[in-house]
Amino acid sequence: DAKTTQPPSMDCAEGRAANLPCNHSTISGNEYVYWYRQIHSQGPQYIIHGLKNNETNEMASLIITEDRKSSTLILPHATLRDTAVYYCIVRVPRSGNTGKLIFGQGTTLQVKP
Amino acid sequence: NAGVTQTPKFQVLKTGQSMTLQCAQDMNHEYMSWYRQDPGMGLRLIHYSVGAGITDQGEVPNGYNVSRSTTEDFPLRLLSAAPSQTSVYFCASSTTDSLYGYTFGSGTRLTVV
């Protein structure tokens, strides 16, 4: 799985958009970008994934650059409940391997009133 | 609600005791796994299963046993608890290709004294 780099922490005002960047310059053609988050003491939660195109679901939007070397997770209207550690993971959807997810240090997003 | 259910949520064991952490999912997922998370650290894979009757070791399997007699259940057994096994344990499941990510349980917080 390709290595990812994320800022260790970010702040965001409640109601504003939170834009969380992720660098993955060594991503290969068949690797997807996944985002998870972990709210304090809870299990990680899948947010969104994408391969090439931008993606949007009810939780967030994922913007992937054309060269696929970086991406941005966008929470359009952050709330206090979005305060969490956000993990960007690049991997091939499991096929015959352990399925192990490698969670790096992630970005701690603090949403402030 | 559909998802991954872990029991118990909290447990205190004495050194040398054995116990079983339960994990059940109702999404008909073929893949299930166990992780542990120590304070300030990422998740480490203990054991995983790609289907009923099939299990394999992750990166930190020592001191733990698993079995998968049904698609729904994937219990984790601590054979002889040690203080080093104090951790938060998460169970996760996914479809075979895990394209749409993993669903995690809410965790079991285990303390061994």
Short mmCIF file of C-alpha atoms in Angstrom, two decimals:
data_model
loop_
_atom_site.label_atom_id
_atom_site.label_comp_id
_atom_site.label_asym_id
_atom_site.label_seq_id
_atom_site.Cartn_x
_atom_site.Cartn_y
_atom_site.Cartn_z
CA ASP A 1 0.00 0.00 0.00
CA ALA A 2 1.27 3.44 -0.88
CA LYS A 3 2.45 5.73 1.89
CA THR A 4 0.32 8.74 2.79
CA THR A 5 1.19 12.04 4.44
CA GLN A 6 -1.33 14.12 6.37
CA PRO A 7 -0.99 17.19 8.58
CA PRO A 8 -1.12 16.16 12.25
CA SER A 9 -3.85 18.59 13.22
CA MET A 10 -6.33 21.12 11.87
CA ASP A 11 -8.98 23.41 13.28
CA CYS A 12 -12.27 24.32 11.68
CA ALA A 13 -15.09 26.63 12.72
CA GLU A 14 -18.45 25.00 13.21
CA GLY A 15 -20.62 25.39 10.11
CA ARG A 16 -17.69 25.97 7.82
CA ALA A 17 -16.21 23.51 5.36
CA ALA A 18 -13.35 21.37 6.61
CA ASN A 19 -10.78 20.52 3.95
CA LEU A 20 -8.40 17.73 4.95
CA PRO A 21 -5.46 17.13 2.60
CA CYS A 22 -3.57 13.94 1.94
CA ASN A 23 -0.45 13.35 -0.13
CA HIS A 24 0.10 9.96 -1.76
CA SER A 25 2.73 10.61 -4.41
CA THR A 26 3.66 6.93 -4.86
CA ILE A 27 0.12 5.73 -5.52
CA SER A 28 -0.14 3.07 -8.19
CA GLY A 29 -2.78 2.76 -10.87
CA ASN A 30 -4.96 0.19 -9.13
CA GLU A 31 -4.88 1.73 -5.67
CA TYR A 32 -7.93 3.48 -4.28
CA VAL A 33 -7.97 6.37 -1.83
CA TYR A 34 -10.00 5.62 1.30
CA TRP A 35 -10.91 7.90 4.17
CA TYR A 36 -11.88 6.75 7.65
CA ARG A 37 -12.35 8.64 10.85
CA GLN A 38 -12.17 7.66 14.49
CA ILE A 39 -14.13 9.60 17.03
CA HIS A 40 -12.67 9.33 20.51
CA SER A 41 -12.90 5.79 21.92
CA GLN A 42 -15.07 4.56 19.05
CA GLY A 43 -14.29 2.17 16.21
CA PRO A 44 -13.02 3.63 12.93
CA GLN A 45 -15.76 4.67 10.53
CA TYR A 46 -15.55 4.41 6.76
CA ILE A 47 -16.30 7.75 5.11
CA ILE A 48 -15.67 7.56 1.38
CA HIS A 49 -13.37 6.16 -1.28
CA GLY A 50 -12.37 6.92 -4.85
CA LEU A 51 -10.08 5.84 -7.67
CA LYS A 52 -9.83 8.69 -10.17
CA ASN A 53 -12.99 10.71 -10.16
CA ASN A 54 -14.28 13.00 -7.48
CA GLU A 55 -16.82 11.34 -5.24
CA THR A 56 -19.60 12.58 -2.99
CA ASN A 57 -21.84 10.86 -0.50
CA GLU A 58 -24.02 11.92 2.39
CA MET A 59 -21.03 12.39 4.66
CA ALA A 60 -18.36 14.06 2.55
CA SER A 61 -16.77 14.80 -0.80
CA LEU A 62 -13.48 13.44 -2.05
CA ILE A 63 -11.42 15.43 -4.53
CA ILE A 64 -8.55 13.56 -6.21
CA THR A 65 -6.04 15.48 -8.31
CA GLU A 66 -5.66 14.54 -11.94
CA ASP A 67 -2.24 12.98 -11.34
CA ARG A 68 -3.71 11.15 -8.30
CA LYS A 69 -0.78 12.17 -6.12
CA SER A 70 -2.95 13.97 -3.60
CA SER A 71 -6.53 14.22 -2.46
CA THR A 72 -8.74 16.32 -0.22
CA LEU A 73 -11.60 15.21 1.97
CA ILE A 74 -14.25 17.88 2.32
CA LEU A 75 -16.79 18.01 5.12
CA PRO A 76 -19.10 20.70 3.74
CA HIS A 77 -20.63 21.95 6.99
CA ALA A 78 -18.56 20.76 9.91
CA THR A 79 -20.26 20.19 13.26
CA LEU A 80 -18.83 19.57 16.71
CA ARG A 81 -19.58 15.88 16.19
CA ASP A 82 -17.08 15.82 13.32
CA THR A 83 -14.22 16.30 15.77
CA ALA A 84 -12.16 13.15 15.22
CA VAL A 85 -8.95 11.71 13.82
CA TYR A 86 -9.19 11.37 10.04
CA TYR A 87 -7.18 8.74 8.23
CA CYS A 88 -6.29 8.67 4.55
CA ILE A 89 -5.44 5.16 3.36
CA VAL A 90 -4.31 4.14 -0.10
CA ARG A 91 -4.72 0.50 -1.01
CA VAL A 92 -5.95 -2.05 -3.47
CA PRO A 93 -9.31 -3.44 -2.37
CA ARG A 94 -8.44 -6.75 -0.81
CA SER A 95 -7.92 -9.67 -3.09
CA GLY A 96 -6.30 -12.70 -1.55
CA ASN A 97 -4.22 -10.84 1.02
CA THR A 98 -4.67 -10.20 4.71
CA GLY A 99 -6.94 -7.24 4.24
CA LYS A 100 -4.87 -5.42 6.78
CA LEU A 101 -5.59 -1.72 7.00
CA ILE A 102 -2.61 0.46 7.87
CA PHE A 103 -3.73 3.48 9.82
CA GLY A 104 -1.04 6.14 9.99
CA GLN A 105 -1.12 9.03 12.43
CA GLY A 106 -3.97 10.76 10.62
CA THR A 107 -5.16 14.33 11.05
CA THR A 108 -6.84 15.36 14.26
CA LEU A 109 -9.65 17.70 13.26
CA GLN A 110 -10.94 19.98 15.99
CA VAL A 111 -14.23 21.67 15.17
CA LYS A 112 -14.68 24.76 17.30
CA PRO A 113 -17.89 26.62 18.15
CA ASN B 1 -29.44 -1.93 13.29
CA ALA B 2 -27.19 -3.66 10.80
CA GLY B 3 -23.54 -3.64 11.71
CA VAL B 4 -20.86 -5.22 13.84
CA THR B 5 -21.69 -5.97 17.46
CA GLN B 6 -18.97 -6.50 20.04
CA THR B 7 -19.45 -7.75 23.58
CA PRO B 8 -18.56 -6.99 26.28
CA LYS B 9 -17.79 -3.27 26.04
CA PHE B 10 -15.54 -3.34 29.11
CA GLN B 11 -13.73 -6.16 30.88
CA VAL B 12 -11.20 -6.45 33.67
CA LEU B 13 -9.23 -9.68 33.91
CA LYS B 14 -6.62 -10.99 36.30
CA THR B 15 -3.33 -12.19 34.89
CA GLY B 16 -3.67 -15.78 33.74
CA GLN B 17 -7.40 -15.75 33.26
CA SER B 18 -8.93 -16.62 29.93
CA MET B 19 -11.90 -15.07 28.20
CA THR B 20 -13.64 -14.71 24.85
CA LEU B 21 -14.43 -11.44 23.13
CA GLN B 22 -17.51 -11.79 20.98
CA CYS B 23 -18.02 -10.29 17.53
CA ALA B 24 -21.11 -10.71 15.37
CA GLN B 25 -22.16 -9.11 12.10
CA ASP B 26 -25.47 -9.30 10.26
CA MET B 27 -24.37 -8.00 6.86
CA ASN B 28 -23.40 -11.41 5.43
CA HIS B 29 -19.80 -10.23 5.12
CA GLU B 30 -17.29 -12.91 4.22
CA TYR B 31 -14.29 -11.15 5.71
CA MET B 32 -13.85 -10.50 9.42
CA SER B 33 -10.86 -9.41 11.45
CA TRP B 34 -9.65 -8.41 14.89
CA TYR B 35 -7.45 -5.41 15.68
CA ARG B 36 -6.02 -4.05 18.87
CA GLN B 37 -5.32 -0.40 19.54
CA ASP B 38 -2.96 0.72 22.26
CA PRO B 39 -2.93 4.32 23.55
CA GLY B 40 -1.57 6.76 20.99
CA MET B 41 -0.94 4.01 18.47
CA GLY B 42 -2.52 2.75 15.32
CA LEU B 43 -4.49 -0.43 14.89
CA ARG B 44 -2.63 -3.72 14.67
CA LEU B 45 -4.13 -6.77 13.02
CA ILE B 46 -4.40 -9.84 15.28
CA HIS B 47 -6.28 -12.46 13.23
CA TYR B 48 -8.54 -12.47 10.23
CA SER B 49 -10.93 -14.75 8.38
CA VAL B 50 -11.95 -14.78 4.73
CA GLY B 51 -14.92 -17.06 5.33
CA ALA B 52 -16.45 -19.68 7.58
CA GLY B 53 -13.91 -22.33 8.52
CA ILE B 54 -10.94 -20.24 7.38
CA THR B 55 -8.74 -18.17 9.68
CA ASP B 56 -5.22 -16.83 9.53
CA GLN B 57 -2.77 -14.82 11.60
CA GLY B 58 -2.20 -11.12 11.39
CA GLU B 59 0.83 -9.25 12.69
CA VAL B 60 0.32 -9.77 16.45
CA PRO B 61 -1.37 -13.20 16.90
CA ASN B 62 0.52 -14.51 19.94
CA GLY B 63 -1.71 -15.12 22.94
CA TYR B 64 -4.92 -15.12 20.92
CA ASN B 65 -7.01 -17.77 19.21
CA VAL B 66 -9.89 -17.43 16.79
CA SER B 67 -12.39 -19.64 15.05
CA ARG B 68 -15.05 -19.02 12.41
CA SER B 69 -17.78 -21.64 12.53
CA THR B 70 -20.42 -19.37 10.99
CA THR B 71 -20.38 -16.39 8.65
CA GLU B 72 -21.85 -14.18 11.36
CA ASP B 73 -19.54 -14.82 14.32
CA PHE B 74 -15.83 -14.39 14.86
CA PRO B 75 -14.88 -14.75 18.56
CA LEU B 76 -11.42 -13.86 19.87
CA ARG B 77 -10.08 -15.94 22.73
CA LEU B 78 -7.40 -14.82 25.15
CA LEU B 79 -5.75 -17.99 26.37
CA SER B 80 -3.93 -16.70 29.46
CA ALA B 81 -4.30 -12.96 29.89
CA ALA B 82 -1.21 -10.83 30.43
CA PRO B 83 -0.92 -7.11 31.30
CA SER B 84 0.56 -6.54 27.83
CA GLN B 85 -2.84 -7.45 26.39
CA THR B 86 -4.45 -4.43 28.02
CA SER B 87 -5.87 -2.64 25.00
CA VAL B 88 -8.96 -1.73 23.07
CA TYR B 89 -10.04 -4.46 20.69
CA PHE B 90 -11.95 -3.80 17.50
CA CYS B 91 -13.67 -6.27 15.23
CA ALA B 92 -14.20 -5.38 11.58
CA SER B 93 -15.98 -6.95 8.63
CA SER B 94 -16.27 -6.40 4.91
CA THR B 95 -17.34 -7.96 1.66
CA THR B 96 -14.73 -10.12 -0.01
CA ASP B 97 -13.29 -7.32 -2.10
CA SER B 98 -13.70 -4.70 0.65
CA LEU B 99 -14.34 -2.16 -2.08
CA TYR B 100 -16.75 -0.22 0.09
CA GLY B 101 -14.52 -0.31 3.12
CA TYR B 102 -14.71 -2.02 6.46
CA THR B 103 -17.37 -1.80 9.13
CA PHE B 104 -15.95 -1.68 12.64
CA GLY B 105 -17.54 -2.54 15.93
CA SER B 106 -17.57 -0.13 18.85
CA GLY B 107 -14.75 -1.94 20.62
CA THR B 108 -14.03 -3.86 23.81
CA ARG B 109 -11.85 -2.10 26.37
CA LEU B 110 -9.84 -4.78 28.18
CA THR B 111 -7.73 -4.25 31.27
CA VAL B 112 -5.51 -7.03 32.60
CA VAL B 113 -4.29 -6.55 36.17
#
